[in-house]
Tab-separated table of C-alpha atoms and ligand atoms in Angstrom:
chain	number	residue	atom	x	y	z
A	16	MET	CA	-9.306	93.777	103.698
A	17	THR	CA	-7.854	97.343	104.518
A	18	SER	CA	-4.806	95.885	106.178
A	19	LEU	CA	-3.950	93.529	103.806
A	20	ALA	CA	-3.966	96.369	101.084
A	21	ILE	CA	-1.716	98.403	103.232
A	22	ILE	CA	0.759	95.575	103.644
A	23	SER	CA	0.987	95.048	99.947
A	24	LEU	CA	1.439	98.737	99.302
A	25	PHE	CA	4.361	98.643	101.851
A	26	VAL	CA	5.876	95.685	100.304
A	27	VAL	CA	5.685	97.257	96.978
A	28	THR	CA	7.403	100.447	98.273
A	29	ILE	CA	10.051	98.453	99.771
A	30	LEU	CA	10.626	96.554	96.594
A	31	ALA	CA	10.648	99.389	94.468
A	32	ILE	CA	13.683	101.159	95.653
A	33	GLU	CA	15.703	97.781	95.228
A	34	ALA	CA	18.194	97.786	92.489
A	35	LYS	CA	18.362	94.520	90.389
A	36	ILE	CA	21.037	92.619	88.235
A	37	ILE	CA	18.996	89.545	87.271
A	38	LEU	CA	21.539	87.158	85.959
A	39	ARG	CA	20.637	84.086	83.953
A	40	HIS	CA	20.706	81.012	85.866
A	41	LEU	CA	23.807	78.971	85.170
A	42	GLY	CA	23.867	75.113	84.373
A	43	PRO	CA	21.406	72.909	83.984
A	44	PRO	CA	17.580	73.793	84.834
A	45	PRO	CA	16.400	72.615	88.216
A	46	ASP	CA	14.772	69.420	87.962
A	47	ASP	CA	11.108	69.958	89.000
A	48	ALA	CA	9.980	66.341	88.876
A	49	PRO	CA	8.351	65.085	92.220
A	50	ASN	CA	10.894	62.806	94.076
A	51	ARG	CA	8.997	59.860	92.742
A	52	LYS	CA	11.261	56.891	94.192
A	53	ALA	CA	13.962	58.200	96.967
A	54	THR	CA	13.330	56.372	100.092
A	55	ARG	CA	16.224	57.877	101.594
A	56	ALA	CA	17.554	61.248	102.364
A	57	PRO	CA	20.735	61.751	100.546
A	58	VAL	CA	23.664	62.442	102.978
A	59	TRP	CA	26.066	65.483	102.924
A	60	GLN	CA	29.526	64.802	103.437
A	61	THR	CA	32.937	66.641	102.934
A	62	ILE	CA	36.466	65.016	101.530
A	63	SER	CA	39.665	66.852	102.308
A	64	GLN	CA	41.392	68.149	98.933
A	65	ARG	CA	44.590	69.928	98.491
A	66	VAL	CA	44.515	73.512	97.515
A	67	ASP	CA	46.968	72.771	94.823
A	68	HIS	CA	47.379	69.135	93.188
A	69	PHE	CA	50.332	70.290	91.260
A	70	ASN	CA	52.637	71.738	93.513
A	71	PRO	CA	53.901	69.127	96.005
A	72	ARG	CA	55.361	71.865	98.569
A	73	ASP	CA	51.948	73.330	99.118
A	74	THR	CA	50.173	71.257	101.641
A	75	ARG	CA	47.231	73.264	102.363
A	76	ILE	CA	43.767	71.405	102.336
A	77	TRP	CA	40.077	72.423	102.178
A	78	ALA	CA	36.895	70.680	102.521
A	79	MET	CA	34.870	69.884	99.459
A	80	ARG	CA	31.309	69.018	99.639
A	81	TYR	CA	29.474	66.216	98.296
A	82	ILE	CA	26.204	64.378	98.485
A	83	SER	CA	25.670	60.674	98.407
A	84	ASN	CA	22.773	58.257	98.023
A	85	ASP	CA	23.017	54.581	98.538
A	86	GLN	CA	19.520	53.552	98.424
A	87	PHE	CA	19.998	51.326	95.289
A	88	PHE	CA	23.393	50.090	96.072
A	89	GLU	CA	24.330	46.485	96.048
A	90	ALA	CA	28.063	45.500	96.745
A	91	GLY	CA	29.914	45.652	93.460
A	92	GLY	CA	27.449	47.969	91.881
A	93	PRO	CA	28.668	50.718	89.775
A	94	ILE	CA	29.385	54.314	91.339
A	95	PHE	CA	27.481	57.215	89.466
A	96	ILE	CA	29.100	60.528	89.974
A	97	TYR	CA	27.155	63.735	89.076
A	98	LEU	CA	29.410	66.300	88.712
A	99	GLY	CA	28.710	69.861	90.081
A	100	GLY	CA	29.748	72.487	87.648
A	101	GLU	CA	29.343	76.179	88.406
A	102	TRP	CA	26.515	76.176	90.880
A	103	GLN	CA	25.737	74.878	94.341
A	104	ILE	CA	24.875	71.352	94.638
A	105	SER	CA	21.660	70.373	96.017
A	106	THR	CA	20.072	66.766	96.839
A	107	SER	CA	17.313	66.801	94.158
A	108	SER	CA	19.639	65.548	91.436
A	109	LEU	CA	20.041	62.572	93.833
A	110	THR	CA	16.549	61.978	94.459
A	111	THR	CA	14.875	62.050	90.781
A	112	GLY	CA	15.761	62.417	87.076
A	113	GLN	CA	17.680	60.403	84.718
A	114	ILE	CA	20.849	59.806	86.903
A	115	PHE	CA	18.556	58.481	89.787
A	116	ASP	CA	16.948	56.062	87.118
A	117	ILE	CA	19.914	54.929	85.756
A	118	ALA	CA	21.434	54.113	89.122
A	119	GLU	CA	18.428	52.142	90.159
A	120	GLN	CA	18.680	50.260	87.076
A	121	HIS	CA	22.288	48.966	88.005
A	122	LYS	CA	22.165	49.175	91.815
A	123	GLY	CA	24.568	51.828	91.708
A	124	TYR	CA	26.045	54.135	94.411
A	125	MET	CA	25.071	57.636	93.597
A	126	PHE	CA	27.414	60.803	94.345
A	127	TYR	CA	26.967	64.476	93.587
A	128	THR	CA	30.327	66.446	94.073
A	129	GLU	CA	30.552	70.302	94.437
A	130	HIS	CA	32.936	72.213	92.146
A	131	ARG	CA	35.596	74.171	93.967
A	132	TYR	CA	34.741	77.809	94.542
A	133	TYR	CA	30.902	77.326	93.905
A	134	GLY	CA	28.315	76.667	96.477
A	135	TYR	CA	30.126	76.199	99.931
A	136	SER	CA	33.262	74.428	98.580
A	137	TYR	CA	35.955	77.203	98.902
A	138	PRO	CA	39.763	76.329	98.750
A	139	THR	CA	40.706	79.852	99.911
A	140	VAL	CA	39.426	82.090	102.516
A	141	ASN	CA	38.353	84.510	99.854
A	142	MET	CA	38.091	84.841	95.920
A	143	SER	CA	40.664	87.685	95.537
A	144	THR	CA	42.171	87.378	92.160
A	145	GLU	CA	45.526	85.761	93.742
A	146	ASN	CA	43.540	83.215	95.315
A	147	LEU	CA	41.342	82.557	92.095
A	148	LYS	CA	44.681	81.053	90.581
A	149	TYR	CA	43.440	77.731	92.026
A	150	LEU	CA	40.084	77.930	90.208
A	151	SER	CA	40.835	75.963	86.918
A	152	LEU	CA	39.689	72.953	85.243
A	153	ASP	CA	42.823	71.035	85.835
A	154	GLN	CA	42.442	71.335	89.485
A	155	ALA	CA	38.595	70.633	89.433
A	156	ILE	CA	38.942	67.612	87.563
A	157	ALA	CA	41.808	66.480	89.834
A	158	ASP	CA	39.371	66.793	92.675
A	159	VAL	CA	37.326	64.386	91.253
A	160	ALA	CA	39.966	62.003	90.430
A	161	TYR	CA	41.025	62.142	94.321
A	162	PHE	CA	37.351	61.854	95.112
A	163	ILE	CA	36.976	58.534	93.108
A	164	GLN	CA	40.034	56.923	94.605
A	165	TYR	CA	38.728	57.914	97.991
A	166	VAL	CA	35.340	56.535	97.842
A	167	LYS	CA	36.811	53.377	96.360
A	168	ALA	CA	38.969	52.961	99.063
A	169	ASN	CA	36.819	53.946	101.895
A	170	ILE	CA	33.340	52.758	101.076
A	171	GLU	CA	32.646	49.012	101.454
A	172	GLY	CA	31.581	47.240	98.450
A	173	LEU	CA	33.019	49.894	96.078
A	174	ALA	CA	36.664	48.766	95.492
A	175	ASN	CA	36.167	47.143	92.254
A	176	SER	CA	33.001	49.344	90.994
A	177	LYS	CA	32.753	50.751	87.616
A	178	VAL	CA	32.549	54.527	87.457
A	179	VAL	CA	29.979	56.660	85.623
A	180	VAL	CA	30.530	60.489	85.452
A	181	ILE	CA	27.611	62.614	84.186
A	182	GLY	CA	27.544	66.287	84.015
A	183	GLY	CA	25.176	68.795	82.572
A	184	SER	CA	26.368	72.208	80.558
A	185	TYR	CA	29.910	72.951	81.610
A	186	SER	CA	30.170	70.062	84.175
A	187	ALA	CA	29.135	67.844	80.983
A	188	SER	CA	32.431	69.305	79.351
A	189	MET	CA	33.986	67.897	82.655
A	190	ALA	CA	32.734	64.508	82.240
A	191	THR	CA	33.944	64.112	78.926
A	192	TRP	CA	36.973	65.460	79.849
A	193	ILE	CA	37.678	63.498	82.743
A	194	ARG	CA	37.019	60.222	80.972
A	195	PHE	CA	39.319	61.714	78.490
A	196	LYS	CA	42.283	62.344	81.000
A	197	TYR	CA	41.614	59.663	83.705
A	198	PRO	CA	40.211	56.639	81.785
A	199	HIS	CA	41.803	54.368	84.218
A	200	LEU	CA	39.463	55.967	86.830
A	201	VAL	CA	36.538	56.381	85.015
A	202	ASN	CA	34.944	53.955	82.739
A	203	VAL	CA	31.705	55.772	81.373
A	204	GLY	CA	30.649	59.502	80.535
A	205	TYR	CA	27.169	60.862	79.778
A	206	ALA	CA	27.497	64.485	78.773
A	207	SER	CA	24.449	66.449	78.559
A	208	SER	CA	24.836	69.767	76.705
A	209	ALA	CA	28.589	70.058	76.954
A	210	PRO	CA	30.120	73.192	75.270
A	211	VAL	CA	33.655	71.573	74.666
A	212	ARG	CA	34.984	73.971	72.215
A	213	ALA	CA	36.562	77.013	73.936
A	214	VAL	CA	36.073	80.205	72.029
A	215	ALA	CA	36.502	83.875	72.783
A	216	ASP	CA	33.669	85.134	70.662
A	217	PHE	CA	30.745	82.772	70.774
A	218	TYR	CA	28.338	84.588	68.311
A	219	GLU	CA	26.748	81.573	67.304
A	220	TYR	CA	25.009	81.790	70.704
A	221	TYR	CA	22.456	84.527	69.535
A	222	GLU	CA	22.354	82.959	65.924
A	223	VAL	CA	20.669	80.115	67.644
A	224	THR	CA	18.547	82.101	69.961
A	225	ASP	CA	17.312	84.182	66.844
A	226	HIS	CA	16.674	80.879	64.679
A	227	ASN	CA	14.478	79.310	67.465
A	228	ILE	CA	12.397	82.306	68.269
A	229	GLY	CA	11.995	82.693	64.194
A	230	LEU	CA	10.853	79.226	64.463
A	231	VAL	CA	8.019	79.983	66.929
A	232	SER	CA	7.152	83.326	65.474
A	233	GLN	CA	8.669	85.359	62.942
A	234	GLN	CA	6.686	88.401	64.022
A	235	CYS	CA	7.849	87.890	67.617
A	236	LEU	CA	11.786	88.009	66.472
A	237	ASP	CA	11.101	91.109	64.147
A	238	THR	CA	9.333	92.856	66.944
A	239	ILE	CA	12.316	92.327	69.189
A	240	ALA	CA	14.892	93.408	66.408
A	241	GLU	CA	12.771	96.490	65.439
A	242	GLY	CA	12.442	97.457	69.303
A	243	ILE	CA	16.239	97.150	69.741
A	244	SER	CA	16.565	99.468	66.818
A	245	GLN	CA	14.108	101.792	67.820
A	246	LEU	CA	15.747	101.811	71.387
A	247	GLU	CA	19.163	102.624	69.705
A	248	VAL	CA	17.803	105.465	67.880
A	249	ARG	CA	15.572	106.852	70.990
A	250	LEU	CA	18.841	106.941	72.917
A	251	GLU	CA	20.351	109.319	70.259
A	252	ALA	CA	17.442	111.413	70.139
A	253	GLU	CA	16.850	114.722	71.952
A	254	GLY	CA	15.404	113.954	75.507
A	255	GLY	CA	15.581	110.208	74.500
A	256	ILE	CA	18.062	109.083	77.478
A	257	THR	CA	15.832	110.725	80.085
A	258	GLU	CA	12.726	109.134	78.706
A	259	MET	CA	14.176	105.750	77.964
A	260	SER	CA	15.600	105.811	81.602
A	261	GLU	CA	12.064	106.552	83.074
A	262	ARG	CA	10.532	104.066	80.938
A	263	LEU	CA	12.970	101.199	81.341
A	264	TYR	CA	13.277	102.119	85.004
A	265	THR	CA	17.002	102.091	85.169
A	266	CYS	CA	18.337	102.562	88.627
A	267	THR	CA	20.587	105.379	87.405
A	268	THR	CA	20.117	107.481	84.153
A	269	ILE	CA	21.253	105.627	81.284
A	270	GLN	CA	24.867	106.524	79.958
A	271	ASN	CA	24.801	105.970	76.234
A	272	ILE	CA	28.568	105.291	75.942
A	273	GLU	CA	30.687	102.241	76.573
A	274	PRO	CA	30.618	100.011	78.716
A	275	PHE	CA	27.176	101.177	80.215
A	276	ARG	CA	25.635	100.722	76.732
A	277	SER	CA	26.736	97.188	76.138
A	278	PHE	CA	25.902	96.403	79.691
A	279	LEU	CA	22.127	97.753	79.059
A	280	PHE	CA	21.689	96.089	75.775
A	281	ASN	CA	23.104	92.681	76.791
A	282	ILE	CA	23.047	91.942	80.677
A	283	ALA	CA	19.918	93.882	81.178
A	284	ILE	CA	18.136	93.093	77.812
A	285	ALA	CA	19.433	90.483	75.550
A	286	GLU	CA	19.970	88.023	78.624
A	287	ILE	CA	16.339	87.756	79.239
A	288	PHE	CA	16.013	86.280	75.608
A	289	ALA	CA	19.116	84.006	76.236
A	290	GLY	CA	17.657	82.528	79.412
A	291	LEU	CA	14.174	82.118	77.904
A	292	VAL	CA	15.455	79.973	74.916
A	293	GLN	CA	18.305	78.429	76.799
A	294	TYR	CA	15.635	77.119	79.299
A	295	ALA	CA	12.743	76.885	77.109
A	296	GLY	CA	10.029	74.047	78.026
A	297	PRO	CA	7.696	72.980	75.115
A	298	THR	CA	5.682	76.175	75.208
A	299	SER	CA	7.824	78.922	77.083
A	300	ILE	CA	8.933	80.688	73.643
A	301	GLN	CA	5.446	80.627	72.566
A	302	ASP	CA	4.079	82.008	75.839
A	303	ASP	CA	6.405	84.763	76.005
A	304	CYS	CA	6.273	85.831	72.290
A	305	ASP	CA	2.322	86.107	72.741
A	306	GLN	CA	3.041	88.118	75.918
A	307	LEU	CA	5.520	90.601	74.039
A	308	LEU	CA	3.067	90.774	70.764
A	309	GLY	CA	0.022	91.271	73.276
A	310	TYR	CA	1.343	94.536	74.579
A	311	SER	CA	0.012	97.610	72.677
A	312	GLY	CA	1.918	100.257	70.732
A	313	ASP	CA	4.848	99.925	68.412
A	314	SER	CA	7.702	97.510	68.718
A	315	LEU	CA	9.885	99.667	71.274
A	316	ASP	CA	6.711	100.071	73.458
A	317	LYS	CA	6.150	96.127	73.439
A	318	LEU	CA	9.841	95.457	74.057
A	319	ILE	CA	9.857	98.037	77.275
A	320	GLU	CA	6.724	96.362	78.516
A	321	TYR	CA	8.335	92.807	78.118
A	322	ILE	CA	11.348	94.073	79.863
A	323	ARG	CA	9.544	95.780	82.740
A	324	ALA	CA	7.169	92.706	83.517
A	325	TYR	CA	10.457	90.507	83.678
A	326	TYR	CA	12.005	92.943	86.395
A	327	GLY	CA	8.851	93.482	88.125
A	328	ASN	CA	9.420	96.249	90.803
A	329	ASP	CA	13.108	96.391	90.572
A	330	CYS	CA	14.984	99.131	88.720
A	331	ILE	CA	17.907	97.984	86.007
A	332	ASP	CA	21.374	98.222	87.570
A	333	ASP	CA	24.152	99.755	85.585
A	334	TYR	CA	27.495	98.588	84.752
A	335	ASP	CA	29.262	100.009	87.712
A	336	GLU	CA	27.163	98.530	90.129
A	337	PHE	CA	27.718	95.044	88.567
A	338	ILE	CA	31.227	95.679	88.583
A	339	SER	CA	31.307	96.804	92.278
A	340	GLN	CA	29.089	93.633	93.162
A	341	TYR	CA	31.324	91.189	91.507
A	342	SER	CA	34.765	92.702	92.497
A	343	ALA	CA	33.865	91.933	96.070
A	344	VAL	CA	36.173	88.750	97.109
A	345	GLU	CA	34.418	87.487	100.008
A	346	ASN	CA	33.308	83.807	99.672
A	347	THR	CA	29.705	83.502	98.550
A	348	ASN	CA	27.791	80.898	96.874
A	349	ASP	CA	26.879	83.360	93.898
A	350	ALA	CA	28.581	81.667	91.028
A	351	TRP	CA	29.023	84.939	88.865
A	352	ARG	CA	32.692	85.941	90.036
A	353	PRO	CA	34.142	82.520	90.002
A	354	TRP	CA	32.458	81.672	86.751
A	355	LEU	CA	33.520	84.919	85.019
A	356	TYR	CA	37.063	84.050	86.239
A	357	GLN	CA	36.853	80.836	84.335
A	358	THR	CA	35.456	82.538	81.216
A	359	CYS	CA	38.312	84.984	81.320
A	360	THR	CA	41.103	82.569	81.722
A	361	GLU	CA	39.811	79.042	79.966
A	362	TYR	CA	36.746	79.295	78.134
A	363	GLY	CA	35.489	82.662	76.827
A	364	TYR	CA	32.202	81.714	75.501
A	365	TYR	CA	31.258	85.305	75.151
A	366	GLN	CA	27.797	85.683	73.627
A	367	THR	CA	28.135	88.790	71.228
A	368	THR	CA	26.163	90.233	68.658
A	369	THR	CA	29.378	89.823	66.023
A	370	SER	CA	26.756	87.736	63.708
A	371	ASN	CA	24.215	89.642	61.529
A	372	TYR	CA	21.730	86.865	62.305
A	373	GLN	CA	20.278	87.832	65.520
A	374	PRO	CA	17.965	90.710	66.693
A	375	PHE	CA	20.110	92.844	68.951
A	376	GLY	CA	22.155	94.986	66.240
A	377	ASP	CA	25.592	95.319	66.954
A	378	THR	CA	25.031	96.418	70.676
A	379	PHE	CA	27.568	94.128	72.279
A	380	ALA	CA	31.091	93.258	70.848
A	381	LEU	CA	33.761	90.894	72.108
A	382	ASP	CA	35.735	94.022	73.598
A	383	PHE	CA	33.121	94.728	76.315
A	384	PHE	CA	33.687	91.229	77.936
A	385	VAL	CA	37.254	91.318	77.578
A	386	ASN	CA	37.061	94.629	79.571
A	387	MET	CA	34.916	93.226	82.251
A	388	CYS	CA	37.633	90.735	82.564
A	389	THR	CA	40.258	93.601	83.163
A	390	ASP	CA	37.586	95.608	85.395
A	391	LEU	CA	36.836	92.485	87.632
A	392	PHE	CA	40.161	90.878	87.950
A	393	GLY	CA	42.927	93.569	87.200
A	394	GLN	CA	45.148	94.582	84.495
A	395	ASP	CA	46.957	91.257	83.554
A	396	PHE	CA	43.315	90.037	82.558
A	397	GLY	CA	42.625	90.819	78.987
A	398	ASN	CA	42.875	89.547	75.486
A	399	GLN	CA	46.283	87.731	76.038
A	400	ILE	CA	45.171	85.723	79.059
A	401	LEU	CA	42.094	85.207	77.386
A	402	ASP	CA	43.583	83.921	74.141
A	403	THR	CA	46.183	81.749	75.835
A	404	GLY	CA	43.964	80.376	78.082
A	405	ILE	CA	41.454	79.302	75.286
A	406	ILE	CA	44.190	77.895	73.253
A	407	ARG	CA	45.478	75.889	76.390
A	408	THR	CA	41.954	74.479	76.860
A	409	ASN	CA	41.555	73.252	73.109
A	410	ILE	CA	44.974	71.891	73.002
A	411	PHE	CA	44.911	69.925	76.397
A	412	TYR	CA	41.297	68.467	76.023
A	413	GLY	CA	40.752	68.111	72.577
A	414	SER	CA	37.891	70.705	71.634
A	415	LEU	CA	35.410	68.981	69.211
A	416	THR	CA	37.625	65.818	68.684
A	417	PRO	CA	38.790	64.464	72.041
A	418	GLU	CA	40.031	60.824	71.490
A	419	ILE	CA	37.278	59.235	73.790
A	420	THR	CA	35.315	56.033	73.867
A	421	LYS	CA	32.345	55.126	76.157
A	422	VAL	CA	31.007	58.873	76.321
A	423	VAL	CA	27.638	59.832	74.927
A	424	SER	CA	27.181	63.693	74.058
A	425	VAL	CA	23.648	64.819	74.198
A	426	HIS	CA	22.462	68.057	72.830
A	427	GLY	CA	19.057	69.859	71.857
A	428	THR	CA	18.580	72.112	68.737
A	429	VAL	CA	16.814	74.880	70.651
A	430	ASP	CA	19.902	75.149	73.157
A	431	PRO	CA	22.294	77.845	72.091
A	432	TRP	CA	25.069	75.930	73.617
A	433	HIS	CA	24.896	73.036	71.321
A	434	ALA	CA	26.864	75.116	68.761
A	435	LEU	CA	30.170	74.386	70.781
A	436	GLY	CA	29.256	70.749	71.032
A	437	ILE	CA	29.857	67.451	69.679
A	438	LEU	CA	27.120	66.888	67.232
A	439	GLU	CA	28.461	63.850	65.184
A	440	ASP	CA	29.531	60.389	66.415
A	441	LEU	CA	33.247	60.542	67.013
A	442	ASN	CA	33.416	56.854	66.495
A	443	PRO	CA	31.082	53.913	67.283
A	444	LEU	CA	32.078	54.225	70.943
A	445	ALA	CA	31.621	57.921	71.417
A	446	PRO	CA	28.079	58.683	69.703
A	447	ALA	CA	26.453	62.029	69.669
A	448	ILE	CA	22.718	62.539	70.058
A	449	LEU	CA	21.030	65.612	68.874
A	450	ILE	CA	17.506	66.172	69.856
A	451	ASN	CA	15.093	68.207	67.681
A	452	GLY	CA	13.184	70.838	69.468
A	453	THR	CA	14.645	70.469	73.092
A	454	SER	CA	16.853	72.798	74.896
A	455	HIS	CA	19.644	72.762	77.560
A	456	CYS	CA	19.949	69.707	79.394
A	457	ALA	CA	16.459	68.262	78.931
A	458	ASP	CA	17.532	64.785	78.708
A	459	LEU	CA	18.606	64.877	82.444
A	460	SER	CA	15.005	64.724	83.881
A	461	SER	CA	13.286	61.425	84.238
A	462	ILE	CA	11.295	59.906	81.079
A	463	ARG	CA	7.910	61.459	81.260
A	464	ASP	CA	4.470	61.041	79.656
A	465	THR	CA	4.771	64.728	78.635
A	466	ASP	CA	8.382	64.018	76.701
A	467	PRO	CA	8.024	64.800	73.055
A	468	PRO	CA	8.873	61.256	71.441
A	469	GLN	CA	12.354	62.330	70.264
A	470	LEU	CA	13.319	63.390	73.757
A	471	ALA	CA	11.833	60.252	75.467
A	472	ALA	CA	13.827	58.177	72.631
A	473	ALA	CA	16.957	60.047	73.446
A	474	LYS	CA	16.786	59.297	77.336
A	475	ARG	CA	15.895	55.503	76.444
A	476	ARG	CA	19.250	55.471	74.188
A	477	VAL	CA	21.543	56.825	76.985
A	478	GLN	CA	20.272	54.455	79.488
A	479	GLU	CA	20.826	51.814	76.833
A	480	LEU	CA	24.433	52.876	75.877
A	481	VAL	CA	25.343	53.147	79.732
A	482	ALA	CA	23.965	49.499	80.182
A	483	GLU	CA	26.116	48.329	77.291
A	484	TRP	CA	29.399	50.018	78.406
A	485	LEU	CA	28.859	48.765	82.071
A	486	ALA	CA	28.203	45.145	80.955
B	502	NAG	C1	42.150	87.350	100.756
B	502	NAG	O1	43.059	86.367	101.515
B	502	NAG	C2	44.147	86.436	101.394
B	502	NAG	C3	44.842	85.155	102.162
B	502	NAG	O2	44.731	84.152	101.228
B	502	NAG	C4	44.540	87.708	102.370
B	502	NAG	O3	46.033	87.876	102.504
B	502	NAG	C5	43.915	88.927	101.788
B	502	NAG	O4	43.991	90.005	102.528
B	502	NAG	C6	42.391	88.794	101.565
B	502	NAG	N1	42.006	89.716	100.926
B	502	NAG	C7	40.875	90.436	101.169
B	502	NAG	C8	40.497	91.494	100.556
B	502	NAG	O5	40.159	90.047	102.185
B	503	NAG	C1	12.388	69.060	63.814
B	503	NAG	O1	11.035	69.289	64.332
B	503	NAG	C2	10.406	70.418	63.278
B	503	NAG	C3	8.945	70.738	64.221
B	503	NAG	O2	8.581	69.820	64.992
B	503	NAG	C4	10.148	69.796	62.183
B	503	NAG	O3	9.575	70.664	61.264
B	503	NAG	C5	11.421	69.471	61.544
B	503	NAG	O4	11.387	68.694	60.211
B	503	NAG	C6	12.290	68.470	62.489
B	503	NAG	N1	13.769	68.508	61.954
B	503	NAG	C7	14.435	67.365	62.017
B	503	NAG	C8	15.848	67.386	61.463
B	503	NAG	O5	13.822	66.083	61.919
């Protein structure tokens, strides 16, 4: 008893000095369903890819990781490729979930490819800005094109197989775009929560967040908004900075000037609510609102308690620490440096407080994110590269109106990303499904008894469409 108490005290002391930037998880939520039917452990392999698919004089190669599972496969059956996006691949997506279930229905061969610069798939020895020029959508989908060619040529029984690409979140955009760009290699696309429209100021993100918190509890939304506004006032008041630094437990004293201020309101605070809504299960928003409203005191007191509960024993880091952490060029499986590079050069997607219909006042504007690009990647990276890249992405890949067939686009109304997605049928062979009341990539898990009826129906509809298009 006594020794246990001492041990926990010790642990708390160690944790208490740890600084923390807790960043929102990227990509689809991890699938938490049990491995129901997997009878075989998926196999890890690598394939050689060129560093630069677009320069014939550059012959350098690197090893891209992928996972395969052939437990359902019968010769001639289709190929199902789950596309890795801005995260590290793992075997669970080939042992459970919607992709696994669909592969079973068609006796298909399952693969999961890792996106260059994420996980442990590194085209270059480090992620210096110079080397990151090989991180682009064009290169990444060319990797997949070569991958398809390779498995068809090298695995017995696949030579004439049809190919289905599946993606979640950014990799769902990739699924749409691969089918669009390489229709001779890919027969069917299934895009779960694809943000296909690139845009610098993605102010709609926090509008959707606001709307969905408000649907659950207007009082909760009002408390967040009022707490934020009280925090802004406190930071201007005599002694307020010291008091708020202590109560929020920031690692360094708050600097109420840019970019520190935007960082505090955005990365340290608003991101908690973004994560809550983006990965909301059926009761998570309600549960967190109950928690927030259950604290005593005024709105600011409640908000601070809620934020502190989220960080646990960790202090809240500041902008300088963030930049220093993500300026490090060593290859690592932390997705934030490569993902921020992609946003700075191809997509934007910056979730600002430009709109009035969100609870965070006007505490983080587009400039904050653009300046972050400069601080992370150098002077060249700013508005011009961002704007050029966004226009290029939309021109090359068709934004909300790509000319595609046999691609299904699925979104949930709770998911803030649906605002950048294809929400209406483009044509009879490019249908859109908008699920009322679910969030990011909810349709990628297996059909379950606990699914709301409209979610189960959407999953079944996807299965029917894939079957139709493979027939
Ligand atoms: C990154 O890698 C390049 C080679 O691609 C090398 O020249 C450079 O020194 C490395 N940078 C750092 C900071 O390690
Ligand atoms: C979505 O669901 C909510 C609550 O379940 C309901 O009130 C609303 O009418 C639904 N919207 C549509 C378009 O079906």
